[in-house]
C-alpha cells in the first residue's frame, strides 16, 4: 500500500498537501475509496481511506492507528564530511533505509565540496526530501533529520549532551569499532563522524577527541572509500545493538 | 605508493603488461627508479623499483616481499540477483573494499536485466576489472573472483561443498541474520544470496532451502533496497567474525 507523509492530522482524519497531494493525485492517480498509509514522524502509522481529492489537499479518513516496531532503538547519527553530490545522496538514502536518526553534513578540511549560504540551504532541503522518500520505501514511520551544514565547532550543540562520539580514522591502529561499541550505552545517542573523500586531517581528529570526547576507531585492515566507510559503520553500529540483521 | 597487478612473477623481479603497463607508463607517467607495490593474488605484496619501461612491458626489481594481514579470514561470497548495471557495479566495488572473496551474478526470476552469451561474458570481464581496481584502492592483495552469470541450478558447483548458504528473504519473520551467524563456522565459506530489485519469488527461496540447504534470514524490520541489503549483509557477516570494524 502507498505511504504518505501527513501534512495535518485530525482526530479521525488527516490531510495531505503540497508534494504529497501531487504524488497521490497526479503521479499515482489514486482515487476516493483507495486505501493508503499515512505517517507523521511521531512513530505512529495510520491506515486510511481517501475521502476526497481537491486542488490543494487530499482528505483521508483514518481506519486504524498502529505503532509498528520499525525504528531502531539506538539513536544513531551520522556526521558526514561533505562529499560529491551523488555520494552524499546515496549515503543519506542508504542510511535512512538502515535506520539512522539523523545526518549532519560536516565542513571538513579536505571536503571537496564547498556549500555556503542559500546553496547549502537548498541542498539540505533536497537531502531531506531524499531521506523522506527512503523512509517511505523502507516503511519507516520517522524520517531521519538532515541537519544544516555544520562546522566542527557547531557539532556539539546540534546533538544531545549525552551523545557518544566516534570518529573513523585511517591512522588509528589499535582501537577497533566493535570493542568501543561494547563499552558504549545503546540507550544513549551515538554519533559517527566519517571523513570526506580525502579523509581527516590529524588536527581534526585531535579536535574531536578533545572537544567532543570522540574515540577514534579503525574499521579494519582494508582502506574504505568515504561512502563505504559511512554505510559500513552505520550498519555495524545498528547491527551491534540488534537493530539490524 | 601506487599498486599494480603483476602479469609475470620471477625470482627477484616481476613484469607488468597490458592495462597495468599502460596505467603505469601513460596515466601515472612513472619512470625507472620509481618505487611501486605489486601483488599477484597469492596474498603476497612486493615492494619494487621500476627498472625499465618498454612498449609492451615494465620490468620491476623486487626489493621486499611481505604478506600483509589485509584479507578477511572468513571467505564470504555474494550471490547477487542481477540488478541494473550501475547498482551491480557498486555492489562489486563496495564488496571488494569490505573484503569478500567472490561474487556470483545470479539469474533470478525477477531480475530486471537479462544477460546472455557474449554480452554476459563482456560484462563479467568489466566487473572483474572493477573488482581489481577496488582491490588496489583498498590495499587488498587478492582481488575477489567475479564468476560467470549463473542460474540457480549452477550455484552448487561453483562454490566448495562445505559452503554455508544464507538467503535474505523479506517474508522471513523469525530467523535473524546474527543468530544464524552464531551457528555458522567462520572457517568454512559463507555464501549470501541477495535478491534483485524485485526480491525473490517464494519458489526460489524454497529451491535454495531444499537444494543448497540455505537458511532464509530477515535483515530486520525495515525494507532494504537490493543493493543496500547486499552491502549491509556483507558488512554484518564480515564484522560478525572480526574481519571488519
Coordinates of C-alpha atoms in Angstrom, one line a residue:
Chain A
X1 CA 0.0 0.0 0.0
X2 CA 1.3 3.5 -0.8
X3 CA 2.7 5.6 2.1
X4 CA 2.4 9.3 2.5
X5 CA 3.7 11.9 4.9
X6 CA 0.8 13.6 6.7
X7 CA 0.6 17.4 6.4
X8 CA -2.2 17.8 9.0
X9 CA -3.5 15.3 11.5
X10 CA -7.0 15.4 12.9
X11 CA -8.9 13.2 15.3
X12 CA -10.3 10.7 12.8
X13 CA -8.8 12.1 9.6
X14 CA -5.6 13.6 8.1
X15 CA -4.8 15.8 5.2
X16 CA -2.1 15.7 2.5
X17 CA -0.9 18.8 0.8
X18 CA 1.9 20.0 -1.5
X19 CA 4.1 17.3 -2.9
X20 CA 2.3 14.5 -1.1
X21 CA -1.0 15.6 -2.6
X22 CA 0.6 15.8 -6.1
X23 CA 2.2 12.4 -5.8
X24 CA -1.1 10.8 -4.7
X25 CA -3.3 12.5 -7.3
X26 CA -1.1 13.2 -10.3
X27 CA 1.7 10.6 -10.2
X28 CA -0.1 7.6 -8.6
X29 CA -3.6 8.7 -9.8
X30 CA -5.3 7.3 -6.7
X31 CA -9.0 8.0 -6.2
X32 CA -11.5 8.4 -3.3
X33 CA -12.1 5.0 -1.8
X34 CA -8.5 3.8 -2.2
X35 CA -6.7 2.8 0.9
X36 CA -3.3 4.3 1.9
X37 CA -0.9 4.5 4.8
X38 CA 0.0 7.8 6.4
X39 CA 2.7 8.7 8.9
X40 CA 3.5 11.9 10.8
X41 CA 7.0 11.3 12.1
X42 CA 5.7 10.6 15.6
X43 CA 6.2 6.8 15.3
X44 CA 2.6 6.1 14.5
X45 CA 1.2 4.7 11.3
X46 CA -2.4 5.4 10.1
X47 CA -4.3 3.1 7.8
X48 CA -6.8 5.3 6.0
X49 CA -9.2 5.7 3.0
X50 CA -9.2 8.6 0.6
X51 CA -12.4 10.6 1.1
X52 CA -11.9 13.5 -1.3
X53 CA -9.2 14.9 -3.6
X54 CA -9.2 18.7 -4.0
X55 CA -6.9 21.1 -5.9
X56 CA -4.8 21.8 -2.8
X57 CA -5.4 18.9 -0.5
X58 CA -6.5 15.3 0.0
X59 CA -8.7 14.3 2.9
X60 CA -8.3 10.8 4.3
X61 CA -10.4 9.0 7.0
X62 CA -8.3 7.1 9.5
X63 CA -9.4 3.5 9.8
X64 CA -6.8 2.2 12.2
X65 CA -3.7 3.6 14.0
X66 CA -0.7 1.4 14.9
X67 CA 2.8 1.8 16.3
X68 CA 4.9 -0.6 14.3
X69 CA 8.3 -1.6 15.8
X70 CA 10.2 -0.5 12.8
X71 CA 12.5 2.2 14.2
X72 CA 15.9 1.4 15.7
X73 CA 16.1 1.5 19.5
X74 CA 19.6 3.1 19.4
X75 CA 19.7 6.6 18.1
X76 CA 22.5 6.7 15.5
X77 CA 23.6 10.0 13.9
X78 CA 26.0 10.2 11.0
X79 CA 28.3 13.2 10.8
X80 CA 29.5 13.1 7.2
X81 CA 32.3 15.1 5.7
X82 CA 30.9 16.8 2.6
X83 CA 31.4 14.5 -0.4
X84 CA 30.5 15.0 -4.0
X85 CA 26.7 15.3 -4.5
X86 CA 25.9 11.9 -5.7
X87 CA 27.8 10.1 -2.9
X88 CA 26.2 12.2 -0.2
X89 CA 22.8 11.5 -1.6
X90 CA 23.2 7.8 -1.5
X91 CA 24.7 7.8 1.9
X92 CA 21.6 9.6 3.0
X93 CA 19.3 7.1 1.1
X94 CA 21.1 4.1 2.5
X95 CA 21.5 5.5 6.0
X96 CA 17.7 6.1 6.1
X97 CA 17.0 2.5 5.0
X98 CA 19.4 1.2 7.6
X99 CA 17.8 3.1 10.3
X100 CA 19.7 6.2 11.4
X101 CA 18.0 9.0 13.3
X102 CA 19.8 11.9 11.6
X103 CA 22.7 13.2 9.5
X104 CA 24.9 16.2 9.9
X105 CA 26.8 17.4 6.7
X106 CA 30.2 18.5 8.0
X107 CA 32.6 21.1 6.5
X108 CA 35.8 19.0 6.9
X109 CA 39.1 20.5 5.9
X110 CA 39.6 18.2 2.9
X111 CA 35.9 18.3 1.8
X112 CA 36.0 18.5 -2.0
X113 CA 32.6 20.4 -2.0
X114 CA 32.1 23.9 -0.6
X115 CA 28.5 24.6 0.4
X116 CA 27.6 28.0 1.7
X117 CA 24.5 30.3 2.0
X118 CA 21.3 29.6 0.1
X119 CA 23.0 26.9 -1.9
X120 CA 23.6 25.0 1.3
X121 CA 20.0 25.5 2.5
X122 CA 18.6 24.3 -0.8
X123 CA 20.9 21.3 -0.8
X124 CA 19.8 20.3 2.7
X125 CA 16.1 20.6 1.6
X126 CA 16.9 18.3 -1.3
X127 CA 18.7 15.8 1.1
X128 CA 15.7 15.9 3.5
X129 CA 13.4 15.0 0.6
X130 CA 15.7 12.1 -0.3
X131 CA 15.5 10.9 3.3
X132 CA 11.7 11.2 3.3
X133 CA 11.4 9.1 0.1
X134 CA 13.8 6.5 1.5
X135 CA 11.8 6.4 4.8
X136 CA 8.6 5.6 2.9
X137 CA 10.3 3.0 0.8
X138 CA 11.8 1.2 3.8
X139 CA 8.4 1.5 5.7
X140 CA 9.9 3.7 8.4
X141 CA 7.5 5.9 10.5
X142 CA 10.0 8.6 11.3
X143 CA 12.3 10.1 8.7
X144 CA 15.9 11.0 9.7
X145 CA 16.5 14.7 10.3
X146 CA 19.1 16.2 7.9
X147 CA 20.8 19.0 9.8
X148 CA 22.1 22.2 8.4
X149 CA 25.7 22.0 7.0
X150 CA 27.9 22.4 10.1
X151 CA 31.4 23.4 11.0
X152 CA 33.3 21.4 13.7
X153 CA 32.6 24.0 16.4
X154 CA 28.9 23.7 15.8
X155 CA 28.6 19.9 16.2
X156 CA 28.4 19.8 20.0
X157 CA 25.3 22.0 20.1
X158 CA 23.4 20.0 17.5
X159 CA 23.2 16.7 19.3
X160 CA 22.1 15.8 22.9
X161 CA 24.7 16.3 25.7
X162 CA 24.8 12.6 26.4
X163 CA 25.8 11.7 22.8
X164 CA 28.7 9.2 22.5
X165 CA 31.1 10.3 19.7
X166 CA 33.1 8.0 17.4
X167 CA 35.4 9.2 14.6
X168 CA 36.7 6.9 11.9
X169 CA 40.4 7.4 11.3
X170 CA 42.7 5.5 9.0
X171 CA 45.7 6.2 11.2
X172 CA 44.1 4.6 14.2
X173 CA 45.8 1.2 14.5
X174 CA 44.8 -0.1 17.9
X175 CA 41.2 0.8 18.8
X176 CA 38.6 -1.2 16.8
X177 CA 35.0 -0.2 16.3
X178 CA 33.4 -3.3 17.8
X179 CA 35.3 -3.1 21.1
X180 CA 34.3 0.6 21.6
X181 CA 30.7 -0.4 20.9
X182 CA 30.9 -3.0 23.7
X183 CA 31.6 -0.1 26.0
X184 CA 29.0 2.3 24.7
X185 CA 25.5 2.6 26.1
X186 CA 22.9 1.8 23.4
X187 CA 20.3 3.8 25.3
X188 CA 22.2 7.0 24.7
X189 CA 22.7 8.5 21.2
X190 CA 25.8 7.6 19.2
X191 CA 27.3 9.9 16.6
X192 CA 29.6 8.5 13.9
X193 CA 32.0 11.0 12.4
X194 CA 33.1 9.9 8.9
X195 CA 35.6 11.8 6.7
X196 CA 35.2 13.2 3.2
X197 CA 37.0 11.6 0.2
X198 CA 40.3 12.9 1.4
X199 CA 39.9 11.6 4.9
X200 CA 40.5 13.7 8.1
X201 CA 43.4 15.9 8.8
X202 CA 45.2 14.8 12.1
X203 CA 44.3 18.1 13.7
X204 CA 40.6 17.5 13.1
X205 CA 40.8 14.1 14.8
X206 CA 42.5 15.6 17.9
X207 CA 40.0 18.4 17.9
X208 CA 37.1 15.9 18.0
X209 CA 38.9 13.9 20.7
X210 CA 39.5 17.0 22.8
X211 CA 36.2 18.9 22.4
X212 CA 33.7 16.1 21.8
X213 CA 35.4 13.3 23.7
X214 CA 35.3 11.4 20.4
X215 CA 37.0 8.0 20.3
X216 CA 38.9 7.4 17.1
X217 CA 38.4 3.9 15.7
X218 CA 39.8 1.7 12.9
X219 CA 37.4 -0.1 10.7
X220 CA 39.9 -2.8 10.0
X221 CA 42.9 -3.5 7.7
X222 CA 41.3 -2.6 4.4
X223 CA 41.1 1.0 3.2
X224 CA 37.4 2.0 2.6
X225 CA 36.2 4.9 0.5
X226 CA 34.4 7.6 2.4
X227 CA 30.9 6.5 1.4
X228 CA 31.7 2.8 2.0
X229 CA 33.0 3.7 5.5
X230 CA 29.8 5.6 6.2
X231 CA 27.5 2.8 5.2
X232 CA 29.6 0.0 6.8
X233 CA 29.8 1.9 10.1
X234 CA 26.1 2.7 10.2
X235 CA 25.4 -1.0 9.5
X236 CA 27.9 -2.2 12.1
X237 CA 26.6 0.1 14.9
X238 CA 22.9 -0.7 14.2
X239 CA 23.7 -4.4 14.0
X240 CA 25.8 -4.4 17.1
X241 CA 22.8 -3.5 19.2
X242 CA 20.3 -5.7 17.4
X243 CA 18.6 -3.0 15.4
X244 CA 19.6 -4.6 12.1
X245 CA 20.3 -8.1 10.9
Chain B
X1 CA 52.6 4.2 -3.3
X2 CA 50.9 3.0 -6.5
X3 CA 49.8 -0.6 -6.6
X4 CA 49.8 -2.9 -9.7
X5 CA 48.7 -6.3 -10.5
X6 CA 51.6 -8.5 -11.6
X7 CA 51.5 -10.1 -15.0
X8 CA 54.5 -12.3 -14.6
X9 CA 56.5 -13.0 -11.4
X10 CA 60.1 -14.0 -11.4
X11 CA 62.6 -14.7 -8.6
X12 CA 63.7 -11.2 -7.9
X13 CA 61.7 -9.3 -10.5
X14 CA 58.2 -9.0 -11.9
X15 CA 56.7 -7.7 -15.2
X16 CA 53.6 -5.6 -15.9
X17 CA 51.9 -5.8 -19.2
X18 CA 48.6 -4.7 -20.9
X19 CA 46.5 -2.4 -18.9
X20 CA 48.8 -2.3 -15.9
X21 CA 51.7 -1.2 -18.1
X22 CA 49.5 1.4 -19.7
X23 CA 48.4 2.7 -16.4
X24 CA 51.9 2.9 -15.0
X25 CA 53.5 4.5 -18.1
X26 CA 50.8 6.6 -19.7
X27 CA 48.4 7.5 -17.0
X28 CA 50.6 7.8 -14.0
X29 CA 53.8 8.6 -16.1
X30 CA 56.0 6.8 -13.6
X31 CA 59.7 6.3 -14.6
X32 CA 62.6 3.9 -14.0
X33 CA 63.8 4.4 -10.4
X34 CA 60.2 5.0 -9.0
X35 CA 59.0 2.6 -6.3
X36 CA 55.7 0.7 -6.6
X37 CA 53.9 -2.1 -5.0
X38 CA 52.9 -5.2 -6.9
X39 CA 50.5 -8.0 -6.0
X40 CA 49.8 -11.3 -7.7
X41 CA 46.6 -12.5 -6.0
X42 CA 48.5 -15.1 -3.9
X43 CA 48.3 -13.0 -0.7
X44 CA 51.9 -11.6 -1.1
X45 CA 52.8 -8.0 -1.6
X46 CA 56.1 -6.9 -3.4
X47 CA 57.8 -3.6 -2.9
X48 CA 59.8 -2.9 -6.1
X49 CA 61.6 -0.4 -8.2
X50 CA 60.9 0.2 -11.8
X51 CA 63.9 -1.0 -13.9
X52 CA 62.8 -0.3 -17.4
X53 CA 59.7 0.6 -19.3
X54 CA 59.3 -0.9 -22.8
X55 CA 56.5 -0.7 -25.3
X56 CA 54.8 -3.9 -24.1
X57 CA 56.1 -4.4 -20.6
X58 CA 57.5 -2.8 -17.5
X59 CA 60.3 -4.7 -15.6
X60 CA 60.5 -4.2 -11.8
X61 CA 63.1 -5.4 -9.3
X62 CA 61.6 -6.7 -6.1
X63 CA 63.1 -5.1 -3.0
X64 CA 61.0 -6.7 -0.4
X65 CA 58.2 -9.3 -0.1
X66 CA 55.6 -9.2 2.6
X67 CA 52.4 -11.0 3.5
X68 CA 50.1 -8.2 5.0
X69 CA 47.2 -9.4 7.1
X70 CA 44.7 -7.5 5.0
X71 CA 42.4 -10.3 3.7
X72 CA 39.4 -11.5 5.7
X73 CA 39.8 -14.8 7.4
X74 CA 36.3 -15.9 6.6
X75 CA 35.6 -16.5 3.0
X76 CA 32.4 -14.6 2.1
X77 CA 30.8 -15.0 -1.3
X78 CA 27.9 -12.8 -2.5
X79 CA 25.4 -14.4 -4.8
X80 CA 23.6 -11.3 -6.3
X81 CA 20.4 -11.3 -8.3
X82 CA 21.2 -9.3 -11.5
X83 CA 20.4 -5.7 -10.9
X84 CA 20.6 -2.6 -13.2
X85 CA 24.2 -2.1 -14.4
X86 CA 25.2 0.8 -12.1
X87 CA 23.9 -0.9 -8.9
X88 CA 25.7 -4.2 -9.7
X89 CA 28.9 -2.2 -10.3
X90 CA 28.9 -0.5 -6.9
X91 CA 27.9 -3.6 -5.1
X92 CA 31.1 -5.2 -6.6
X93 CA 33.2 -2.1 -5.7
X94 CA 31.9 -1.9 -2.2
X95 CA 32.0 -5.7 -1.6
X96 CA 35.6 -5.7 -2.7
X97 CA 36.5 -2.9 -0.3
X98 CA 34.7 -4.7 2.5
X99 CA 36.6 -7.9 1.9
X100 CA 34.5 -10.5 0.1
X101 CA 36.2 -13.4 -1.7
X102 CA 34.0 -13.6 -4.7
X103 CA 30.7 -12.6 -6.4
X104 CA 28.3 -14.7 -8.5
X105 CA 25.8 -12.8 -10.6
X106 CA 22.6 -14.8 -10.4
X107 CA 19.8 -15.0 -13.0
X108 CA 16.9 -14.6 -10.6
X109 CA 13.3 -14.8 -11.8
X110 CA 12.5 -11.1 -11.2
X111 CA 15.9 -9.9 -12.4
X112 CA 15.3 -6.7 -14.4
X113 CA 18.3 -7.3 -16.5
X114 CA 18.8 -10.2 -18.9
X115 CA 22.4 -11.1 -19.6
X116 CA 23.2 -13.9 -22.2
X117 CA 26.1 -15.0 -24.4
X118 CA 28.9 -12.7 -25.3
X119 CA 27.2 -9.8 -23.6
X120 CA 27.3 -11.7 -20.3
X121 CA 31.0 -12.6 -20.8
X122 CA 32.0 -9.0 -21.6
X123 CA 30.0 -7.7 -18.6
X124 CA 31.8 -10.2 -16.3
X125 CA 35.2 -9.0 -17.6
X126 CA 34.1 -5.4 -16.9
X127 CA 33.0 -6.4 -13.3
X128 CA 36.3 -8.2 -12.7
X129 CA 38.1 -5.1 -13.7
X130 CA 36.1 -3.0 -11.3
X131 CA 36.9 -5.6 -8.5
X132 CA 40.6 -5.3 -9.4
X133 CA 40.6 -1.5 -9.2
X134 CA 38.7 -1.6 -5.9
X135 CA 41.2 -4.2 -4.6
X136 CA 44.1 -1.9 -5.3
X137 CA 42.3 1.1 -3.8
X138 CA 41.6 -0.8 -0.6
X139 CA 45.1 -2.2 -0.4
X140 CA 44.0 -5.8 -0.8
X141 CA 46.4 -8.4 -2.0
X142 CA 43.8 -10.7 -3.5
X143 CA 41.0 -9.5 -5.7
X144 CA 37.6 -11.1 -5.5
X145 CA 36.7 -13.5 -8.3
X146 CA 33.7 -12.5 -10.3
X147 CA 32.1 -15.7 -11.5
X148 CA 30.2 -16.2 -14.8
X149 CA 26.5 -15.3 -14.7
X150 CA 24.8 -18.4 -13.2
X151 CA 21.4 -19.9 -13.0
X152 CA 20.1 -21.4 -9.7
X153 CA 21.0 -25.0 -10.8
X154 CA 24.6 -24.0 -11.3
X155 CA 25.3 -22.4 -8.0
X156 CA 26.2 -25.5 -6.1
X157 CA 29.0 -26.5 -8.4
X158 CA 30.6 -23.0 -8.3
X159 CA 31.4 -23.0 -4.6
X160 CA 33.1 -25.5 -2.2
X161 CA 31.0 -28.4 -0.9
X162 CA 31.3 -27.1 2.7
X163 CA 29.9 -23.7 1.8
X164 CA 27.2 -22.4 4.3
X165 CA 24.4 -20.8 2.4
X166 CA 22.2 -17.9 3.5
X167 CA 19.3 -16.3 1.6
X168 CA 17.9 -12.9 2.5
X169 CA 14.1 -13.0 2.3
X170 CA 11.6 -10.3 3.2
X171 CA 8.9 -12.8 4.1
X172 CA 11.2 -14.5 6.7
X173 CA 9.9 -13.2 10.0
X174 CA 11.5 -15.3 12.7
X175 CA 15.2 -16.2 11.7
X176 CA 17.5 -13.2 12.1
X177 CA 20.9 -13.0 10.4
X178 CA 23.0 -12.6 13.6
X179 CA 21.6 -15.7 15.3
X180 CA 22.4 -17.8 12.2
X181 CA 25.9 -16.4 12.1
X182 CA 26.4 -17.5 15.7
X183 CA 25.8 -21.1 14.5
X184 CA 27.9 -20.9 11.3
X185 CA 31.6 -21.9 11.2
X186 CA 33.7 -18.9 10.2
X187 CA 36.4 -21.3 9.0
X188 CA 34.1 -22.6 6.2
X189 CA 33.0 -20.4 3.3
X190 CA 29.7 -18.5 3.6
X191 CA 27.5 -17.6 0.6
X192 CA 25.0 -14.8 0.9
X193 CA 22.2 -14.9 -1.6
X194 CA 20.6 -11.5 -2.2
X195 CA 17.7 -10.8 -4.5
X196 CA 17.3 -8.4 -7.4
X197 CA 15.3 -5.2 -7.2
X198 CA 12.0 -7.2 -7.2
X199 CA 13.1 -9.6 -4.5
X200 CA 12.9 -13.4 -4.6
X201 CA 9.9 -15.4 -5.7
X202 CA 8.9 -17.8 -2.9
X203 CA 9.7 -20.8 -5.1
X204 CA 13.3 -19.6 -5.5
X205 CA 13.7 -19.4 -1.7
X206 CA 12.3 -22.9 -1.2
X207 CA 14.5 -24.2 -4.0
X208 CA 17.6 -22.7 -2.2
X209 CA 16.5 -24.2 1.1
X210 CA 16.0 -27.7 -0.5
X211 CA 18.9 -27.9 -2.9
X212 CA 21.5 -25.7 -1.1
X213 CA 20.4 -26.2 2.5
X214 CA 20.2 -22.4 2.5
X215 CA 18.8 -20.7 5.6
X216 CA 16.5 -17.8 4.9
X217 CA 17.1 -14.8 7.1
X218 CA 15.5 -11.5 7.9
X219 CA 17.7 -8.4 8.0
X220 CA 15.3 -6.6 10.4
X221 CA 12.1 -4.6 10.4
X222 CA 13.0 -2.1 7.7
X223 CA 12.7 -2.9 4.0
X224 CA 16.1 -2.5 2.3
X225 CA 16.7 -2.0 -1.4
X226 CA 18.5 -4.9 -3.1
X227 CA 21.9 -3.1 -3.2
X228 CA 21.5 -1.9 0.4
X229 CA 20.7 -5.4 1.5
X230 CA 23.8 -6.7 -0.3
X231 CA 26.2 -4.2 1.3
X232 CA 24.7 -4.4 4.7
X233 CA 24.8 -8.2 4.7
X234 CA 28.4 -8.4 3.6
X235 CA 29.3 -5.8 6.2
X236 CA 27.4 -7.7 9.0
X237 CA 28.9 -11.1 8.2
X238 CA 32.5 -9.8 7.9
X239 CA 32.0 -7.8 11.1
X240 CA 30.4 -10.7 13.0
X241 CA 33.7 -12.7 12.7
X242 CA 36.0 -9.8 13.3
X243 CA 37.2 -9.2 9.8
X244 CA 35.7 -5.7 9.6
X245 CA 35.2 -3.0 12.2

